[in-house]
mmCIF file of N, CA and C and ligand atoms in Angstrom:
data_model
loop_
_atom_site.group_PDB
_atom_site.id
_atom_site.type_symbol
_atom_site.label_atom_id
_atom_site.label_comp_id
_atom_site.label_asym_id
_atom_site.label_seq_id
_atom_site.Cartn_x
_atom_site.Cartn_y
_atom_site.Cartn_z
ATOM 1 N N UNK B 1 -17.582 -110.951 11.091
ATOM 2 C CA UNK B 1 -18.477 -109.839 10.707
ATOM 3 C C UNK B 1 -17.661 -108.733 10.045
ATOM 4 N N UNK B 2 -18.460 -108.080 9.054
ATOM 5 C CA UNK B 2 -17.665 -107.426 8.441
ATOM 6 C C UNK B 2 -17.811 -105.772 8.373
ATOM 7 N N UNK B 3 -16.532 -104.856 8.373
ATOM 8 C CA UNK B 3 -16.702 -103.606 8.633
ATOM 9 C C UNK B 3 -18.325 -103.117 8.159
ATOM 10 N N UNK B 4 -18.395 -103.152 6.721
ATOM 11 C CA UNK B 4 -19.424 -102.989 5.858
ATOM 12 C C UNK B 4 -21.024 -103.332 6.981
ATOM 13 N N UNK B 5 -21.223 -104.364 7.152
ATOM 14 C CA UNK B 5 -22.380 -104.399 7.923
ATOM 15 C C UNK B 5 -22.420 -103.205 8.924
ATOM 16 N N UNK B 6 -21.161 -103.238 10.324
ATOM 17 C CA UNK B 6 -21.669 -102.156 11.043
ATOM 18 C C UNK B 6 -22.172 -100.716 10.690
ATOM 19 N N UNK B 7 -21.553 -100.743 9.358
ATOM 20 C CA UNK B 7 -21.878 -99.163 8.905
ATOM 21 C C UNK B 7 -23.281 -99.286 8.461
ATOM 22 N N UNK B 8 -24.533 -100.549 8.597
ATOM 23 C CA UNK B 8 -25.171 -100.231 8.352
ATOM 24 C C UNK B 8 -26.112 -100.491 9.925
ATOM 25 N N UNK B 9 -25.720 -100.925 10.468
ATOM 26 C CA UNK B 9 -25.839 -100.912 12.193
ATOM 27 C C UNK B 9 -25.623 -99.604 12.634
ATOM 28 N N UNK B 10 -24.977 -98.791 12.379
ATOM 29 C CA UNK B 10 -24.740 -97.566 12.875
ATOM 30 C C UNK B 10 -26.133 -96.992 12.803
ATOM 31 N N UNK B 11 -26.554 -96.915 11.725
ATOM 32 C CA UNK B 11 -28.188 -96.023 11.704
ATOM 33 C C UNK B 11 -29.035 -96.898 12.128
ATOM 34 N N UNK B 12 -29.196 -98.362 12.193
ATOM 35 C CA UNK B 12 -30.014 -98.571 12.935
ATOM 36 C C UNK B 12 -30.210 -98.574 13.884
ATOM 37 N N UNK B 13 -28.880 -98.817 15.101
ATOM 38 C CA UNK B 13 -29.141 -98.226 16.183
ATOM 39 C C UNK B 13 -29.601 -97.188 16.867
ATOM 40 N N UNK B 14 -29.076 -96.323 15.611
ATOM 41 C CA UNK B 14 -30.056 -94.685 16.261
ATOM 42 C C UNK B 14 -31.577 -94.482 16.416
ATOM 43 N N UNK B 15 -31.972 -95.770 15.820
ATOM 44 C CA UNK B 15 -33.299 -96.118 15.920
ATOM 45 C C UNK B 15 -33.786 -97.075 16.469
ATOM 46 N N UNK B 16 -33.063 -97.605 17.470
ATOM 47 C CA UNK B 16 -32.931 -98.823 18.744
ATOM 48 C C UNK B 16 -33.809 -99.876 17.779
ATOM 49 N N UNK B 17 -33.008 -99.967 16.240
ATOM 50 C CA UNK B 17 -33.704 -101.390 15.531
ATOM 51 C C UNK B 17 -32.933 -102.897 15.730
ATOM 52 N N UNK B 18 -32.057 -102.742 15.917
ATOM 53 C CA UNK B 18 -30.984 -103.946 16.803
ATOM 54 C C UNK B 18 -31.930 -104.521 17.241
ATOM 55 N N UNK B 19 -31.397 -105.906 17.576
ATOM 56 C CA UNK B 19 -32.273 -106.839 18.442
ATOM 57 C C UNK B 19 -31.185 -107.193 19.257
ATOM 58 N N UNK B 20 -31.193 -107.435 20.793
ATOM 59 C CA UNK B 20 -30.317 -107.882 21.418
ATOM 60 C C UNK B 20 -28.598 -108.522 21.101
ATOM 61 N N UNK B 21 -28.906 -109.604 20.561
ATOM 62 C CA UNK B 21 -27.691 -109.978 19.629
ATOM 63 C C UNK B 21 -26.946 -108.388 19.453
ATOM 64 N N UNK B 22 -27.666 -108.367 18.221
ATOM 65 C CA UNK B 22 -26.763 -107.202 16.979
ATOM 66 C C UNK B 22 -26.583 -106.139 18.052
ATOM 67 N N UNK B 23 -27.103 -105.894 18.943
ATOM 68 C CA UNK B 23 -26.346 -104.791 19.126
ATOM 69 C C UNK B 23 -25.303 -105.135 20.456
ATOM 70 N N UNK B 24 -25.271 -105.909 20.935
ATOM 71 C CA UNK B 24 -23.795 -106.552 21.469
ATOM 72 C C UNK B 24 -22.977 -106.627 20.995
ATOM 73 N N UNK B 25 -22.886 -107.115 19.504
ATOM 74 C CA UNK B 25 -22.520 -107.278 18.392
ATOM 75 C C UNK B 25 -21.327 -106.038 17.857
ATOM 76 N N UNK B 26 -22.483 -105.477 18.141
ATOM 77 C CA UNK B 26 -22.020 -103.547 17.670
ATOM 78 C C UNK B 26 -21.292 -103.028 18.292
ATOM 79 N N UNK B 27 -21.697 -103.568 20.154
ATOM 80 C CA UNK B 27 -21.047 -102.578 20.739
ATOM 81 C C UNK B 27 -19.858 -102.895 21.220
ATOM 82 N N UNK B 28 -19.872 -104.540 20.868
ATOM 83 C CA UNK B 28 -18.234 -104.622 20.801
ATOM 84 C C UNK B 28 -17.492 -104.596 19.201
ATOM 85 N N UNK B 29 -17.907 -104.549 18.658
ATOM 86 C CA UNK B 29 -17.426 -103.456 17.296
ATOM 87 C C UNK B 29 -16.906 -102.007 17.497
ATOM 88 N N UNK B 30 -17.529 -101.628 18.115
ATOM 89 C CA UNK B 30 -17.396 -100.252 18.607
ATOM 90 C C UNK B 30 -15.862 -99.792 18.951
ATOM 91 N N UNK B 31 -15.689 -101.170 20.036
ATOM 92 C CA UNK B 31 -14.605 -101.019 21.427
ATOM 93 C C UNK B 31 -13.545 -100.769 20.592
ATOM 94 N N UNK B 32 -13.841 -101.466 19.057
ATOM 95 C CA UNK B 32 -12.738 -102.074 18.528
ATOM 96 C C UNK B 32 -12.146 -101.089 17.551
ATOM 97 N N UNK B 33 -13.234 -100.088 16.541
ATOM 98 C CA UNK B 33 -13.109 -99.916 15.422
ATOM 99 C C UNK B 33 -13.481 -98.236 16.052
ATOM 100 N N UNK B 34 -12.176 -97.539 15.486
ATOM 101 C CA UNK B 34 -12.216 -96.171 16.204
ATOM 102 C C UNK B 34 -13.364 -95.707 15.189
ATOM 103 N N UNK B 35 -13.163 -95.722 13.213
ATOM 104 C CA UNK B 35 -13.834 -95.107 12.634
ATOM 105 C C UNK B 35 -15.425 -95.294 12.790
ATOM 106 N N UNK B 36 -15.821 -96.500 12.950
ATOM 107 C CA UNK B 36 -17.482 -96.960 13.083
ATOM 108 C C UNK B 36 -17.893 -95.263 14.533
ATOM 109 N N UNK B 37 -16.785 -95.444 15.713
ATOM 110 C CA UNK B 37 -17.075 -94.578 16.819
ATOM 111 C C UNK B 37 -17.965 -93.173 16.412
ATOM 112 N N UNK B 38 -16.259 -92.463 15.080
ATOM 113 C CA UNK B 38 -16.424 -91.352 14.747
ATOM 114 C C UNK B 38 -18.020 -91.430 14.003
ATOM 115 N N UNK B 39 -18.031 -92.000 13.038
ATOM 116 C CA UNK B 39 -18.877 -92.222 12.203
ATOM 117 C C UNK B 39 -20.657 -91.673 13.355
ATOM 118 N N UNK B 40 -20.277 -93.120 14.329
ATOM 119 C CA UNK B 40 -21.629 -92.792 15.539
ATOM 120 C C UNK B 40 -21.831 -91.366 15.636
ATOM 121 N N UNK B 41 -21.250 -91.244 15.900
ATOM 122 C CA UNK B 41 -20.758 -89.335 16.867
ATOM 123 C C UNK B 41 -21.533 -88.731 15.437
ATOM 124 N N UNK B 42 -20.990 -88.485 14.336
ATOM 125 C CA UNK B 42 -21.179 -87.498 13.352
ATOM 126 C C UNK B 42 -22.865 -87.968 13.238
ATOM 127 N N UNK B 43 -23.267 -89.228 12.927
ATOM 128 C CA UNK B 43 -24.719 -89.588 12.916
ATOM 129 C C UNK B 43 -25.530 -89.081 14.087
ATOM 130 N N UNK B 44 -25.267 -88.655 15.139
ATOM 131 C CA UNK B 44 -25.849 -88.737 16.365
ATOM 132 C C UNK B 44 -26.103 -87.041 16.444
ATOM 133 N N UNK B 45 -25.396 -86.468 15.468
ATOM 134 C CA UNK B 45 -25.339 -85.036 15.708
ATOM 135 C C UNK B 45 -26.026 -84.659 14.634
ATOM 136 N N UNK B 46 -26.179 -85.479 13.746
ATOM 137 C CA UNK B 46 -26.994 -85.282 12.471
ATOM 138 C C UNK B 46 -28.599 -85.847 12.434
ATOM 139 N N UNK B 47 -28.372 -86.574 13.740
ATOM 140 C CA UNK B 47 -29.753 -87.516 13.469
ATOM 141 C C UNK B 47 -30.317 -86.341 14.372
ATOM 142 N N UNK B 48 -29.994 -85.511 15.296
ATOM 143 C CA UNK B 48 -30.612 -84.925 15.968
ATOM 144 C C UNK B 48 -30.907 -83.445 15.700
ATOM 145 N N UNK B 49 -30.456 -82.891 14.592
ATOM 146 C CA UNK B 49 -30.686 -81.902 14.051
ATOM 147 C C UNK B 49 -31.981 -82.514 13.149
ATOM 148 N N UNK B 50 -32.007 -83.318 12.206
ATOM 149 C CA UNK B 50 -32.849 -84.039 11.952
ATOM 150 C C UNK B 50 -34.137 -84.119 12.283
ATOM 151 N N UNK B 51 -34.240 -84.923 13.454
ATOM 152 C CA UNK B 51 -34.957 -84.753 14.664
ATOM 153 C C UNK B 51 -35.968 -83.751 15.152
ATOM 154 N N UNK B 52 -35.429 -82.955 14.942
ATOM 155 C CA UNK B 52 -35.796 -81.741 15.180
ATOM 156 C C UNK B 52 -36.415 -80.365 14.225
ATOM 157 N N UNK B 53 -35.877 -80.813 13.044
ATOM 158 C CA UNK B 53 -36.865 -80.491 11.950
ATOM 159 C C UNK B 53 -37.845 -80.938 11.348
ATOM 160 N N UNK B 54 -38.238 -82.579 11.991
ATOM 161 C CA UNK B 54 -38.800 -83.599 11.874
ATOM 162 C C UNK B 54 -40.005 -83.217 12.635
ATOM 163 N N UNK B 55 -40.187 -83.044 13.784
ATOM 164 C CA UNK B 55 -40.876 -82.542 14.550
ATOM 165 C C UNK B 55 -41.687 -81.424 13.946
ATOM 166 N N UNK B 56 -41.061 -80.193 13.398
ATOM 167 C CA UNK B 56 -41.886 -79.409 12.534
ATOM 168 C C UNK B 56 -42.501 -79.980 11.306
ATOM 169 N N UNK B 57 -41.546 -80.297 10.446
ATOM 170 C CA UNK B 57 -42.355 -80.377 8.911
ATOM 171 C C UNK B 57 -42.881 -81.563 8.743
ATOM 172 N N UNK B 58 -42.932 -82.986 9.823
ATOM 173 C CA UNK B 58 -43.474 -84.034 9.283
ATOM 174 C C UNK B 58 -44.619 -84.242 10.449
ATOM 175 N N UNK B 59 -45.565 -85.303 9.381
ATOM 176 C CA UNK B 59 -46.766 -85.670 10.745
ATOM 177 C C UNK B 59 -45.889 -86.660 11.183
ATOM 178 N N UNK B 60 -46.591 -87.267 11.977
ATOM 179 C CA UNK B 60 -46.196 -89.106 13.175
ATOM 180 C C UNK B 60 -46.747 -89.543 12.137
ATOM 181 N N UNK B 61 -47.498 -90.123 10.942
ATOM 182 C CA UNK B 61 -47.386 -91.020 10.780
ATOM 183 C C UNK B 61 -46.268 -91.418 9.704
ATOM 184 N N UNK B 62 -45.982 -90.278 8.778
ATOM 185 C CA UNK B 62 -44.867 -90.302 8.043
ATOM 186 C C UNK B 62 -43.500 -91.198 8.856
ATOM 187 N N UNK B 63 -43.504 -90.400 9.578
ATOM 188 C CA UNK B 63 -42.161 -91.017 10.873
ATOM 189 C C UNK B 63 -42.238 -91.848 11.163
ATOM 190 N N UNK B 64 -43.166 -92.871 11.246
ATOM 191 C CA UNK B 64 -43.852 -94.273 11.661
ATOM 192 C C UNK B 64 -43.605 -94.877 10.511
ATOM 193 N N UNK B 65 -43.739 -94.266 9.198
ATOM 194 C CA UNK B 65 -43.930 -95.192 7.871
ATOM 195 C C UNK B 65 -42.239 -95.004 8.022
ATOM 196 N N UNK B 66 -41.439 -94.257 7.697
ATOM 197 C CA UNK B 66 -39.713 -94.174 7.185
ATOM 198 C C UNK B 66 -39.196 -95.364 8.230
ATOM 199 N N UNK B 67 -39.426 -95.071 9.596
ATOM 200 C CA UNK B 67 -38.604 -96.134 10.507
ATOM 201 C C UNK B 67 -39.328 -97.682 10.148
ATOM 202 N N UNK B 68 -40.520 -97.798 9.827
ATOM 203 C CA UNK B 68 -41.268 -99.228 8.884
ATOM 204 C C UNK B 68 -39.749 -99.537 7.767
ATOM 205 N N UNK B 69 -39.427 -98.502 7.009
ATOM 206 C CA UNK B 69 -38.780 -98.822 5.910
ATOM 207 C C UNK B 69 -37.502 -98.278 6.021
ATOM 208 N N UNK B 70 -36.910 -98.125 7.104
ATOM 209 C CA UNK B 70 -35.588 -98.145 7.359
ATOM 210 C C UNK B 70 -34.974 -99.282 7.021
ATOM 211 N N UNK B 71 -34.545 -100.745 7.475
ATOM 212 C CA UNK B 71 -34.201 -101.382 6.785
ATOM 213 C C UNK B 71 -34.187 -101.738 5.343
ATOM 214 N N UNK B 72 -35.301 -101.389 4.194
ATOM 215 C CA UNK B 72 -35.258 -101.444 3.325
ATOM 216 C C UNK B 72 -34.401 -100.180 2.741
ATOM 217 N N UNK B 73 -34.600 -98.898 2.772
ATOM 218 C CA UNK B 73 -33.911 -97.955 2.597
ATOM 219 C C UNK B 73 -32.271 -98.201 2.455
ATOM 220 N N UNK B 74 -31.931 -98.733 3.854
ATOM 221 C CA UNK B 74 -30.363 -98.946 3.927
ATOM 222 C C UNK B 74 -29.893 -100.132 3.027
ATOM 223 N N UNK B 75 -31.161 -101.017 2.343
ATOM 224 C CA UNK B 75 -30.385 -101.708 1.919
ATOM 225 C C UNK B 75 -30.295 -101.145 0.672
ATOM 226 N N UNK B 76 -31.408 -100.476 0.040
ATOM 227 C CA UNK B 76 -31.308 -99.912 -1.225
ATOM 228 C C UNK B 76 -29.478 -98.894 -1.071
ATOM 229 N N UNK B 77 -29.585 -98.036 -0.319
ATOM 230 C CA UNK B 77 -28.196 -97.401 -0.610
ATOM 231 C C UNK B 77 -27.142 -98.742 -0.555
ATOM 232 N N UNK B 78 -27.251 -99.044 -0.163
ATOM 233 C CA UNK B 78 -25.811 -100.551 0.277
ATOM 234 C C UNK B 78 -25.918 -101.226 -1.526
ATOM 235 N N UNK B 79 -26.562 -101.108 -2.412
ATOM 236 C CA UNK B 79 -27.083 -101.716 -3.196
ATOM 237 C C UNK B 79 -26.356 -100.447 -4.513
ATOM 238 N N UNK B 80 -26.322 -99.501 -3.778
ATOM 239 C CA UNK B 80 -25.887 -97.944 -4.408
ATOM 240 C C UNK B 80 -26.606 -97.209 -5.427
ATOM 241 N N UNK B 81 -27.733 -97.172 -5.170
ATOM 242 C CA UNK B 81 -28.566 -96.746 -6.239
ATOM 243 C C UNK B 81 -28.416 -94.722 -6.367
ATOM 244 N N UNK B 82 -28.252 -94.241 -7.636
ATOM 245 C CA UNK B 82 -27.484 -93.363 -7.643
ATOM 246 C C UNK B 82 -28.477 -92.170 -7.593
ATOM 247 N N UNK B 83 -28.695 -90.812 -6.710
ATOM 248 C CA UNK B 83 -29.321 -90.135 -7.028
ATOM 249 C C UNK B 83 -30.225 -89.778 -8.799
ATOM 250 N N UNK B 84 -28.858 -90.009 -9.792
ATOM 251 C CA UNK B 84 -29.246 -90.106 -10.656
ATOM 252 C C UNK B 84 -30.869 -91.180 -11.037
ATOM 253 N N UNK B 85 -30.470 -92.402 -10.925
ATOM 254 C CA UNK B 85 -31.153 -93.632 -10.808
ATOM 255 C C UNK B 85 -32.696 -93.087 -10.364
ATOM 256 N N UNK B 86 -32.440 -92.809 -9.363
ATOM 257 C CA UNK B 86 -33.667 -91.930 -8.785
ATOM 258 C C UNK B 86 -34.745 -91.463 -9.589
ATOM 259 N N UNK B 87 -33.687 -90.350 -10.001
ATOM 260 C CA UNK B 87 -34.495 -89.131 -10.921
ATOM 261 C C UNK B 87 -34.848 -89.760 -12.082
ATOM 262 N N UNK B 88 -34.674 -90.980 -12.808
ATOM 263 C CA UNK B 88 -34.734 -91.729 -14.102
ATOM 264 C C UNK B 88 -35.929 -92.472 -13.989
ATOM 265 N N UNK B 89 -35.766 -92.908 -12.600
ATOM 266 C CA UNK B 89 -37.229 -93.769 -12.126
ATOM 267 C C UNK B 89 -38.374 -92.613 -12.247
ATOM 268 N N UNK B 90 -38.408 -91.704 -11.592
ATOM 269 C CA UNK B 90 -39.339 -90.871 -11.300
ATOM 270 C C UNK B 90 -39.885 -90.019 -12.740
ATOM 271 N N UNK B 91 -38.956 -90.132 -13.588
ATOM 272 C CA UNK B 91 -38.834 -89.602 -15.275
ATOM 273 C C UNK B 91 -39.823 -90.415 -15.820
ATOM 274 N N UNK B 92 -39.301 -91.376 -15.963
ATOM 275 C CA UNK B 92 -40.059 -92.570 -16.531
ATOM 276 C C UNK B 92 -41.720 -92.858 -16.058
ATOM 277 N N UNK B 93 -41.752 -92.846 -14.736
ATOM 278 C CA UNK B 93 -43.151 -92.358 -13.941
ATOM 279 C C UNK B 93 -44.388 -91.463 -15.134
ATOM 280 N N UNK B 94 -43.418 -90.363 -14.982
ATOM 281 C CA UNK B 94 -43.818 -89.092 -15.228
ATOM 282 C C UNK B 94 -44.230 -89.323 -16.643
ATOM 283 N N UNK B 95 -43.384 -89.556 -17.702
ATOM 284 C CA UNK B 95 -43.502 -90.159 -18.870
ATOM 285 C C UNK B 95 -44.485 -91.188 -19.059
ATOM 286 N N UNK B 96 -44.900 -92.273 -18.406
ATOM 287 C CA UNK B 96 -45.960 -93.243 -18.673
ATOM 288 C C UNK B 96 -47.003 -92.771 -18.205
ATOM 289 N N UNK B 97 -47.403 -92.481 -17.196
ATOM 290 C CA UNK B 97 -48.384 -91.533 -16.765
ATOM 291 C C UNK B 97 -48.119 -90.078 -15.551
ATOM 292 N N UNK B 98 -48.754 -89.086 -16.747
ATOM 293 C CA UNK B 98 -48.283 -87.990 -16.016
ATOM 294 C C UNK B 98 -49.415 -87.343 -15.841
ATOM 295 N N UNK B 99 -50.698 -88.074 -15.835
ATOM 296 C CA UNK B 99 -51.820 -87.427 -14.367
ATOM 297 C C UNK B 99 -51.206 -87.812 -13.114
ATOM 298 N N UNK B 100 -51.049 -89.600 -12.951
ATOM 299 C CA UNK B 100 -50.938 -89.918 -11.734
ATOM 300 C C UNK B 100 -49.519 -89.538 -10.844
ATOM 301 N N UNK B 101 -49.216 -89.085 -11.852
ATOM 302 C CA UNK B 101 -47.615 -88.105 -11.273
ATOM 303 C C UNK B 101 -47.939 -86.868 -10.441
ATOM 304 N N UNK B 102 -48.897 -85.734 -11.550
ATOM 305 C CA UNK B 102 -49.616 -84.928 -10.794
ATOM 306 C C UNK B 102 -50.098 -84.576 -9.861
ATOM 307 N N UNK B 103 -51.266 -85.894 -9.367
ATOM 308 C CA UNK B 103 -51.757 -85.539 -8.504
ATOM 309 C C UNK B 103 -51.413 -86.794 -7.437
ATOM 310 N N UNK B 104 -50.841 -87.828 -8.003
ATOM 311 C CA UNK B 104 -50.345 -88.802 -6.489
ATOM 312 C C UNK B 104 -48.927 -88.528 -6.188
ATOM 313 N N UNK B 105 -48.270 -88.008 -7.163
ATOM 314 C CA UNK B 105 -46.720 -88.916 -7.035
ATOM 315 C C UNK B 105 -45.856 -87.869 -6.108
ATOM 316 N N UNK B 106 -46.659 -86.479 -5.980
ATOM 317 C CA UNK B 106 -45.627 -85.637 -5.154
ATOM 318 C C UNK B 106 -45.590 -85.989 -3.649
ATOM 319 N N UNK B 107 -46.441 -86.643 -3.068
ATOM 320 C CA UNK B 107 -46.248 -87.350 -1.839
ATOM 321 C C UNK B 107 -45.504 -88.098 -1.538
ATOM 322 N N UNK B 108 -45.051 -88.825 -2.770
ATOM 323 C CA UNK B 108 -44.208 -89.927 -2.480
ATOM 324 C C UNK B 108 -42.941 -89.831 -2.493
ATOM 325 N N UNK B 109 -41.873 -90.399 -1.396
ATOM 326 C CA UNK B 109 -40.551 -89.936 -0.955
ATOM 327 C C UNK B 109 -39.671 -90.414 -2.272
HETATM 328 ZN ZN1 ZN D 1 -16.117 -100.424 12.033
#
């Protein structure tokens, strides 16, 4: 198993998405690999500030839909799609149709 995967185990665990296996998996990764540790720690302090602004500005079902598409998410970054990339997609949107930009597209993450 390779460093690269746990770093994407790291956030899913913070979201108890592991399945038995993987996260045995992890947590003897863990024992092993000081940086994956640090890495936990800094996520755990971030996920919970997070957390907590989450609580204010989002409904439950939003929060229900992101952890749905957590795995997809992580794979898109693992994939490295560039903030830029982003904004080009959303350009282009805007450019082919810019009613449905208007009035649907600001909802969308
Ligand atoms: Zn590691």
């Amino acid at each position: 198993m390779k460093h690269k995967q746990f770093e994407e185990w790291l956030r899913l665990s913070l979201y108890n998405e592991l399945n038995d296996q993987e996260q045995e998996l992890f947590t003897h990764h863990l024992q092993t690999c000081e940086r994956c540790r640090m890495e936990l720690m800094e996520l755990k302090k971030i996920h919970a500030t997070m957390h907590f602004r989450k609580r204010i500005a989002i409904s439950e079902p939003m929060l229900q839909d992101a952890r749905r598409n957590l795995r997809l998410r992580i794979q898109a970054d693992s994939e490295k799609i560039t903030l830029w990339m982003k904004l080009k997609s959303i350009l282009d949107d805007f450019l082919a149709s810019p009613l449905q930009v208007a009035f649907g597209g600001a909802a969308d993450g």
